[in-house]
Amino acid sequence: EGYLAALLGQSPTVSVSAERRPNGRLLLRNLEADGAGLDLDARGSRGLLGGMRFQGEARLSNLSQARAGAQGALGLDFTATHGSDAGDPWALTVEAQGRELQTGYAQLDHLLGPRPDLRAQGDWGGGRFVLESARLRGANLQAQTAGVYGPDGDLAFKIDWSAEGPLGAGPVEISGEATGTGAITGSLGAPMVDLMAEIDEIDVPRLPLRDADLTLSFGRGGAGAAGRVTLTAASQYGPARARADFALPESGVNLSGIAVSAGGVSLQGDLALRRATPSRADLELVIGPGALLQRGQIRGEVDIVDGREAPVADLELVAEDAVLAGTEVAL
C-alpha cells in the first residue's frame, strides 16, 4: 500500500549495466526501471581525463492508486559528476517538476499547486554533503534552503519561506501572507528545528488576530519529539499571547505549561490529546470582558481524567454578573 506500491506495481523490472574500473570505482553504464507508475532511464559515462558522469530522467505517476484525490505526475532530471581525482566530491543537481500534480492533501495541494518546481544542487564527498542551494516554487509557497551535513552526522541548514493562505488548522484559519525563517541543527539522529514566522491574519472564531509572530522550537530524541511554541499578536481587544511546551509521543500530543491571554480569556494548565485513549486536562480558566463577555467574569477549573468506558469531565465555574457578548443575558 502507499506511494511506493503505486509506483512499483506488482511486477517492477530493473536492468543494470555496470563495470568495475581498474582504480576500483564502479561505472554505471545504464540503469532502467519500469513499474506501474515509474519510468526511469539513466546512463553513465567516463571522460577522457578519467572523470565520471551519471545522468538520467524519471517520471512518477499512478498516484491515484496511492491515495484518494491524488493524480498527475512528477518529472525528475538528475546529474552527478565526479572529477578524475578519487578524492574529488560528487557534484549533484536535481530538477523536479509537477505535471497537473495533486497529492490528495488539501493544504499541501493549495501550497504546491499543479506545477510545483524544485531545483537543488550540492556536493557529496568524504562523508560530507554540502547543499549549495535548494529552491521550491509552488502556487502559494516559496521556500529555499542551504546547509551542510557533516561526516559526524551534524546538521547545519537555514530555511527561508513565504506562503499565501488560506490555511486551516482545526477551527483556526491562517489567511493572508506568512513569511518566515528557520534553522535545522543537531544531528541526523537528534535534529533540532527552530522556526519563526510572521503572519498577516489568523482567523480564530470570535477573536481574529493580526500581525502575529510565531516561534516554534522542537527536537527529536529517544522519547520522541518535544519543544515549545509561542505566539504574540494584535486583536481588537488588545495584545494576544500564548505559549506551551509540547511533546509528541506515538499516541498523541502532550501540552504542558499552557499560558494563554487573549480577548479577555486567560487559560493555564496542562492538556493531553490521544488518538486511541481518552484525553486528559487540568486547566484553570478566567473569562473577563472581551470576545466572550460584555462585562463581568467567569472563572473556574476544568479537569478531564480517564474513565473505564469514557473520559470523565469535572467542570466547576463561578460567574459574577457575566453578560455574554451580543446578548443581554446575565449570569
Short mmCIF file of C-alpha atoms in Angstrom, two decimals:
data_model
loop_
_atom_site.label_atom_id
_atom_site.label_comp_id
_atom_site.label_asym_id
_atom_site.label_seq_id
_atom_site.Cartn_x
_atom_site.Cartn_y
_atom_site.Cartn_z
CA GLU A 1 0.00 0.00 0.00
CA GLY A 2 1.01 3.63 -0.35
CA TYR A 3 3.10 5.59 -2.81
CA LEU A 4 5.87 3.00 -3.19
CA ALA A 5 3.39 0.28 -4.11
CA ALA A 6 1.66 2.63 -6.57
CA LEU A 7 4.97 3.41 -8.28
CA LEU A 8 6.32 -0.15 -8.45
CA GLY A 9 3.13 -2.14 -9.02
CA GLN A 10 3.06 -5.94 -8.82
CA SER A 11 5.85 -6.67 -11.32
CA PRO A 12 8.52 -3.95 -11.50
CA THR A 13 11.62 -4.58 -13.60
CA VAL A 14 15.16 -3.21 -13.28
CA SER A 15 18.02 -3.51 -15.76
CA VAL A 16 21.57 -2.50 -14.82
CA SER A 17 24.77 -2.45 -16.87
CA ALA A 18 27.95 -1.59 -14.96
CA GLU A 19 31.71 -2.14 -14.96
CA ARG A 20 34.42 -2.02 -12.34
CA ARG A 21 37.23 0.38 -13.33
CA PRO A 22 40.93 -0.52 -12.72
CA ASN A 23 41.08 2.09 -9.95
CA GLY A 24 38.25 0.33 -8.10
CA ARG A 25 35.49 2.78 -8.97
CA LEU A 26 32.19 1.46 -10.30
CA LEU A 27 30.83 2.96 -13.52
CA LEU A 28 27.11 2.56 -14.18
CA ARG A 29 26.72 2.38 -17.94
CA ASN A 30 22.96 2.07 -17.97
CA LEU A 31 20.10 1.88 -15.46
CA GLU A 32 16.48 1.32 -16.43
CA ALA A 33 13.49 0.73 -14.16
CA ASP A 34 9.83 0.27 -15.03
CA GLY A 35 6.83 -0.05 -12.75
CA ALA A 36 3.14 0.72 -12.68
CA GLY A 37 3.96 4.39 -12.05
CA LEU A 38 7.73 4.52 -12.54
CA ASP A 39 9.74 5.13 -15.68
CA LEU A 40 13.48 5.62 -15.03
CA ASP A 41 16.24 5.88 -17.63
CA ALA A 42 19.79 6.80 -16.56
CA ARG A 43 23.23 6.39 -18.07
CA GLY A 44 26.84 6.85 -17.09
CA SER A 45 29.99 7.77 -18.99
CA ARG A 46 33.71 8.28 -18.45
CA GLY A 47 35.57 11.35 -19.71
CA LEU A 48 38.92 11.44 -21.50
CA LEU A 49 40.68 12.59 -18.31
CA GLY A 50 39.07 9.95 -16.10
CA GLY A 51 36.13 11.93 -14.78
CA MET A 52 32.74 10.24 -14.44
CA ARG A 53 29.22 11.42 -15.19
CA PHE A 54 25.83 9.90 -14.39
CA GLN A 55 22.57 11.46 -15.54
CA GLY A 56 19.01 10.42 -16.08
CA GLU A 57 15.32 11.16 -16.15
CA ALA A 58 12.41 9.70 -14.20
CA ARG A 59 8.66 10.03 -14.37
CA LEU A 60 6.49 9.21 -11.35
CA SER A 61 2.78 8.65 -11.95
CA ASN A 62 -0.10 6.31 -10.99
CA LEU A 63 -0.54 8.42 -7.86
CA SER A 64 -4.29 7.82 -7.72
CA GLN A 65 -3.54 4.26 -6.55
CA ALA A 66 -1.59 5.61 -3.57
CA ARG A 67 -4.17 7.97 -2.08
CA ALA A 68 -7.70 9.14 -2.81
CA GLY A 69 -7.63 12.51 -4.55
CA ALA A 70 -4.05 12.13 -5.81
CA GLN A 71 -3.36 12.44 -9.52
CA GLY A 72 -0.94 13.82 -12.10
CA ALA A 73 2.76 13.08 -12.41
CA LEU A 74 6.19 14.27 -11.31
CA GLY A 75 9.12 14.59 -13.72
CA LEU A 76 12.66 14.33 -12.38
CA ASP A 77 16.02 15.11 -14.02
CA PHE A 78 19.30 14.45 -12.17
CA THR A 79 23.02 14.66 -12.85
CA ALA A 80 26.07 13.54 -10.86
CA THR A 81 29.63 14.32 -11.98
CA HIS A 82 32.96 13.29 -10.45
CA GLY A 83 36.45 14.54 -11.23
CA SER A 84 39.41 12.36 -12.23
CA ASP A 85 40.88 12.50 -8.71
CA ALA A 86 39.40 9.88 -6.39
CA GLY A 87 39.28 12.50 -3.62
CA ASP A 88 37.07 14.87 -5.62
CA PRO A 89 33.47 15.22 -4.40
CA TRP A 90 30.46 14.30 -6.48
CA ALA A 91 28.63 17.36 -7.85
CA LEU A 92 24.87 16.74 -7.78
CA THR A 93 21.99 18.58 -9.43
CA VAL A 94 18.29 17.72 -9.28
CA GLU A 95 15.33 19.31 -11.04
CA ALA A 96 11.74 18.19 -10.46
CA GLN A 97 8.52 19.50 -11.98
CA GLY A 98 4.94 18.62 -11.21
CA ARG A 99 2.53 17.97 -14.05
CA GLU A 100 -1.09 18.55 -13.05
CA LEU A 101 0.00 17.22 -9.67
CA GLN A 102 -2.33 16.59 -6.73
CA THR A 103 -1.22 14.78 -3.58
CA GLY A 104 -4.65 14.28 -2.05
CA TYR A 105 -3.75 16.52 0.91
CA ALA A 106 -5.80 19.71 0.53
CA GLN A 107 -3.42 22.02 2.42
CA LEU A 108 -0.35 20.74 0.59
CA ASP A 109 -2.09 20.97 -2.80
CA HIS A 110 -3.04 24.59 -2.05
CA LEU A 111 0.60 25.43 -1.36
CA LEU A 112 2.17 23.49 -4.24
CA GLY A 113 -0.44 23.91 -6.96
CA PRO A 114 -0.49 21.69 -10.07
CA ARG A 115 3.02 22.55 -11.33
CA PRO A 116 5.49 22.89 -8.43
CA ASP A 117 9.14 23.25 -9.35
CA LEU A 118 12.19 22.12 -7.32
CA ARG A 119 15.83 22.82 -8.20
CA ALA A 120 18.73 21.75 -5.98
CA GLN A 121 22.49 21.41 -6.27
CA GLY A 122 25.21 20.30 -3.92
CA ASP A 123 28.40 18.28 -3.40
CA TRP A 124 28.96 14.92 -1.72
CA GLY A 125 32.35 13.58 -0.69
CA GLY A 126 34.26 12.30 2.32
CA GLY A 127 31.03 11.72 4.23
CA ARG A 128 30.15 15.42 3.91
CA PHE A 129 27.17 16.77 1.96
CA VAL A 130 27.06 20.47 1.10
CA LEU A 131 23.68 21.68 -0.16
CA GLU A 132 24.62 24.83 -2.03
CA SER A 133 21.01 25.74 -2.76
CA ALA A 134 17.56 24.21 -2.98
CA ARG A 135 14.57 26.23 -4.13
CA LEU A 136 10.94 25.14 -4.21
CA ARG A 137 8.36 27.20 -6.09
CA GLY A 138 4.69 26.40 -5.76
CA ALA A 139 1.43 28.18 -6.44
CA ASN A 140 1.29 29.62 -2.92
CA LEU A 141 4.66 28.63 -1.44
CA GLN A 142 8.22 29.80 -2.00
CA ALA A 143 10.98 28.12 0.01
CA GLN A 144 14.74 27.88 -0.18
CA THR A 145 17.41 26.24 1.96
CA ALA A 146 21.15 25.65 2.09
CA GLY A 147 23.46 23.98 4.55
CA VAL A 148 25.87 21.20 5.44
CA TYR A 149 25.56 17.62 6.63
CA GLY A 150 28.88 16.76 8.28
CA PRO A 151 30.76 13.45 8.42
CA ASP A 152 29.78 13.02 12.09
CA GLY A 153 26.08 13.43 11.26
CA ASP A 154 25.97 17.11 12.27
CA LEU A 155 23.29 19.26 10.63
CA ALA A 156 23.53 22.98 9.84
CA PHE A 157 20.81 24.19 7.48
CA LYS A 158 18.96 27.50 7.09
CA ILE A 159 15.46 27.96 5.66
CA ASP A 160 13.58 30.94 4.21
CA TRP A 161 9.97 30.64 3.11
CA SER A 162 6.79 32.52 2.32
CA ALA A 163 3.25 31.24 1.86
CA GLU A 164 -0.16 32.58 0.92
CA GLY A 165 -3.32 31.49 2.76
CA PRO A 166 -5.90 30.43 3.49
CA LEU A 167 -4.56 27.52 5.51
CA GLY A 168 -6.72 25.74 8.05
CA ALA A 169 -5.74 24.10 11.35
CA GLY A 170 -8.92 22.83 13.01
CA PRO A 171 -11.14 25.83 13.82
CA VAL A 172 -8.25 28.26 13.11
CA GLU A 173 -7.56 29.65 9.65
CA ILE A 174 -4.40 31.46 8.57
CA SER A 175 -5.33 33.99 5.90
CA GLY A 176 -3.20 36.48 4.03
CA GLU A 177 0.56 36.10 3.72
CA ALA A 178 3.01 34.39 6.04
CA THR A 179 6.79 34.63 5.87
CA GLY A 180 9.44 33.02 7.98
CA THR A 181 12.96 31.79 8.58
CA GLY A 182 14.34 28.76 10.31
CA ALA A 183 17.28 26.54 11.07
CA ILE A 184 17.88 22.79 11.32
CA THR A 185 20.75 21.85 13.61
CA GLY A 186 21.77 18.96 15.85
CA SER A 187 22.40 15.57 14.28
CA LEU A 188 20.56 13.23 11.96
CA GLY A 189 19.58 11.05 14.92
CA ALA A 190 18.58 14.01 17.13
CA PRO A 191 17.71 17.00 14.92
CA MET A 192 16.72 20.41 16.31
CA VAL A 193 14.36 22.69 14.37
CA ASP A 194 13.78 26.40 15.07
CA LEU A 195 11.15 28.22 13.03
CA MET A 196 10.00 31.84 13.13
CA ALA A 197 7.02 33.19 11.19
CA GLU A 198 5.25 36.48 10.64
CA ILE A 199 1.57 36.03 9.78
CA ASP A 200 -0.72 38.77 8.50
CA GLU A 201 -4.00 37.36 9.78
CA ILE A 202 -5.19 34.40 11.86
CA ASP A 203 -8.94 33.88 11.83
CA VAL A 204 -9.79 32.46 15.27
CA PRO A 205 -13.55 32.14 15.98
CA ARG A 206 -14.76 35.37 17.69
CA LEU A 207 -11.15 36.55 18.02
CA PRO A 208 -9.44 37.40 14.70
CA LEU A 209 -5.74 38.12 15.13
CA ARG A 210 -3.40 40.21 13.01
CA ASP A 211 0.34 40.93 12.78
CA ALA A 212 1.17 37.65 14.51
CA ASP A 213 4.67 36.44 15.39
CA LEU A 214 5.03 32.69 15.83
CA THR A 215 8.11 30.84 17.07
CA LEU A 216 8.42 27.06 17.15
CA SER A 217 11.36 25.11 18.54
CA PHE A 218 11.47 21.33 18.74
CA GLY A 219 13.85 18.43 18.62
CA ARG A 220 13.74 14.68 18.48
CA GLY A 221 15.42 12.32 20.93
CA GLY A 222 14.90 8.89 22.39
CA ALA A 223 11.49 9.81 23.86
CA GLY A 224 10.19 11.35 20.63
CA ALA A 225 9.79 14.96 19.56
CA ALA A 226 9.34 17.79 22.06
CA GLY A 227 9.58 21.56 22.02
CA ARG A 228 7.92 24.89 22.67
CA VAL A 229 5.59 27.17 20.73
CA THR A 230 4.87 30.86 21.40
CA LEU A 231 2.54 33.32 19.69
CA THR A 232 2.06 37.06 20.04
CA ALA A 233 -0.45 39.03 18.01
CA ALA A 234 -2.74 42.06 17.98
CA SER A 235 -6.53 41.95 18.22
CA GLN A 236 -9.45 44.32 18.63
CA TYR A 237 -9.29 43.56 22.36
CA GLY A 238 -5.59 44.32 22.72
CA PRO A 239 -2.49 42.12 22.67
CA ALA A 240 -2.89 38.34 22.48
CA ARG A 241 -0.26 35.97 23.84
CA ALA A 242 0.06 32.20 24.04
CA ARG A 243 2.78 29.69 24.86
CA ALA A 244 3.06 25.99 25.63
CA ASP A 245 5.62 23.22 25.88
CA PHE A 246 4.73 20.15 23.87
CA ALA A 247 5.77 16.54 23.48
CA LEU A 248 4.79 14.18 20.67
CA PRO A 249 4.64 10.59 21.88
CA GLU A 250 3.44 7.97 19.42
CA SER A 251 -0.07 8.06 20.89
CA GLY A 252 -0.76 11.81 20.55
CA VAL A 253 0.41 15.16 21.88
CA ASN A 254 1.06 16.49 25.39
CA LEU A 255 0.79 20.22 26.11
CA SER A 256 2.18 21.50 29.39
CA GLY A 257 2.75 24.93 30.86
CA ILE A 258 -0.09 26.32 28.73
CA ALA A 259 -0.47 30.09 29.20
CA VAL A 260 -2.99 31.90 27.01
CA SER A 261 -4.14 35.50 27.38
CA ALA A 262 -6.31 36.86 24.58
CA GLY A 263 -9.64 38.63 24.14
CA GLY A 264 -10.33 38.72 27.87
CA VAL A 265 -9.68 34.98 28.24
CA SER A 266 -6.90 33.62 30.44
CA LEU A 267 -6.12 29.90 30.33
CA GLN A 268 -3.40 27.98 32.18
CA GLY A 269 -2.64 24.32 32.77
CA ASP A 270 -1.85 21.04 31.03
CA LEU A 271 -3.58 19.09 28.28
CA ALA A 272 -3.06 15.62 26.77
CA LEU A 273 -4.66 14.58 23.48
CA ARG A 274 -4.74 10.94 22.40
CA ARG A 275 -5.94 9.06 19.35
CA ALA A 276 -6.77 5.71 20.92
CA THR A 277 -7.28 6.63 24.59
CA PRO A 278 -9.24 9.38 26.36
CA SER A 279 -7.74 12.84 26.64
CA ARG A 280 -6.74 14.46 29.93
CA ALA A 281 -6.87 18.10 31.02
CA ASP A 282 -6.09 20.17 34.08
CA LEU A 283 -6.94 23.78 33.24
CA GLU A 284 -7.64 27.00 35.10
CA LEU A 285 -9.90 29.42 33.25
CA VAL A 286 -10.71 33.10 33.73
CA ILE A 287 -13.01 34.92 31.29
CA GLY A 288 -13.45 38.69 31.52
CA PRO A 289 -14.82 41.43 29.24
CA GLY A 290 -13.72 40.90 25.66
CA ALA A 291 -14.53 38.40 22.93
CA LEU A 292 -16.92 36.28 25.04
CA LEU A 293 -18.30 38.62 27.71
CA GLN A 294 -19.58 42.19 27.63
CA ARG A 295 -18.93 42.58 31.34
CA GLY A 296 -18.46 40.58 34.50
CA GLN A 297 -16.32 37.50 34.98
CA ILE A 298 -16.37 33.70 34.77
CA ARG A 299 -13.63 31.74 36.49
CA GLY A 300 -13.06 28.13 37.40
CA GLU A 301 -11.36 24.83 36.62
CA VAL A 302 -11.70 22.10 34.03
CA ASP A 303 -10.48 18.57 34.84
CA ILE A 304 -10.70 15.62 32.46
CA VAL A 305 -9.46 12.19 33.53
CA ASP A 306 -9.54 8.73 32.01
CA GLY A 307 -12.56 6.54 32.75
CA ARG A 308 -13.24 2.86 32.21
CA GLU A 309 -15.55 3.47 29.27
CA ALA A 310 -15.11 7.19 28.53
CA PRO A 311 -13.27 10.22 29.86
CA VAL A 312 -14.86 11.93 32.85
CA ALA A 313 -15.03 15.74 32.93
CA ASP A 314 -15.33 17.81 36.10
CA LEU A 315 -16.25 21.41 35.28
CA GLU A 316 -16.52 23.99 38.06
CA LEU A 317 -17.19 27.62 37.06
CA VAL A 318 -18.27 30.68 39.03
CA ALA A 319 -19.99 33.53 37.16
CA GLU A 320 -20.25 37.04 38.61
CA ASP A 321 -22.62 39.36 36.74
CA ALA A 322 -21.36 37.84 33.48
CA VAL A 323 -23.16 39.22 30.39
CA LEU A 324 -22.49 37.16 27.26
CA ALA A 325 -21.26 39.09 24.22
CA GLY A 326 -24.07 40.05 21.86
CA THR A 327 -26.84 39.31 24.38
CA GLU A 328 -28.49 40.82 27.45
CA VAL A 329 -28.33 37.56 29.36
CA ALA A 330 -26.59 37.99 32.71
CA LEU A 331 -25.29 35.06 34.76
#
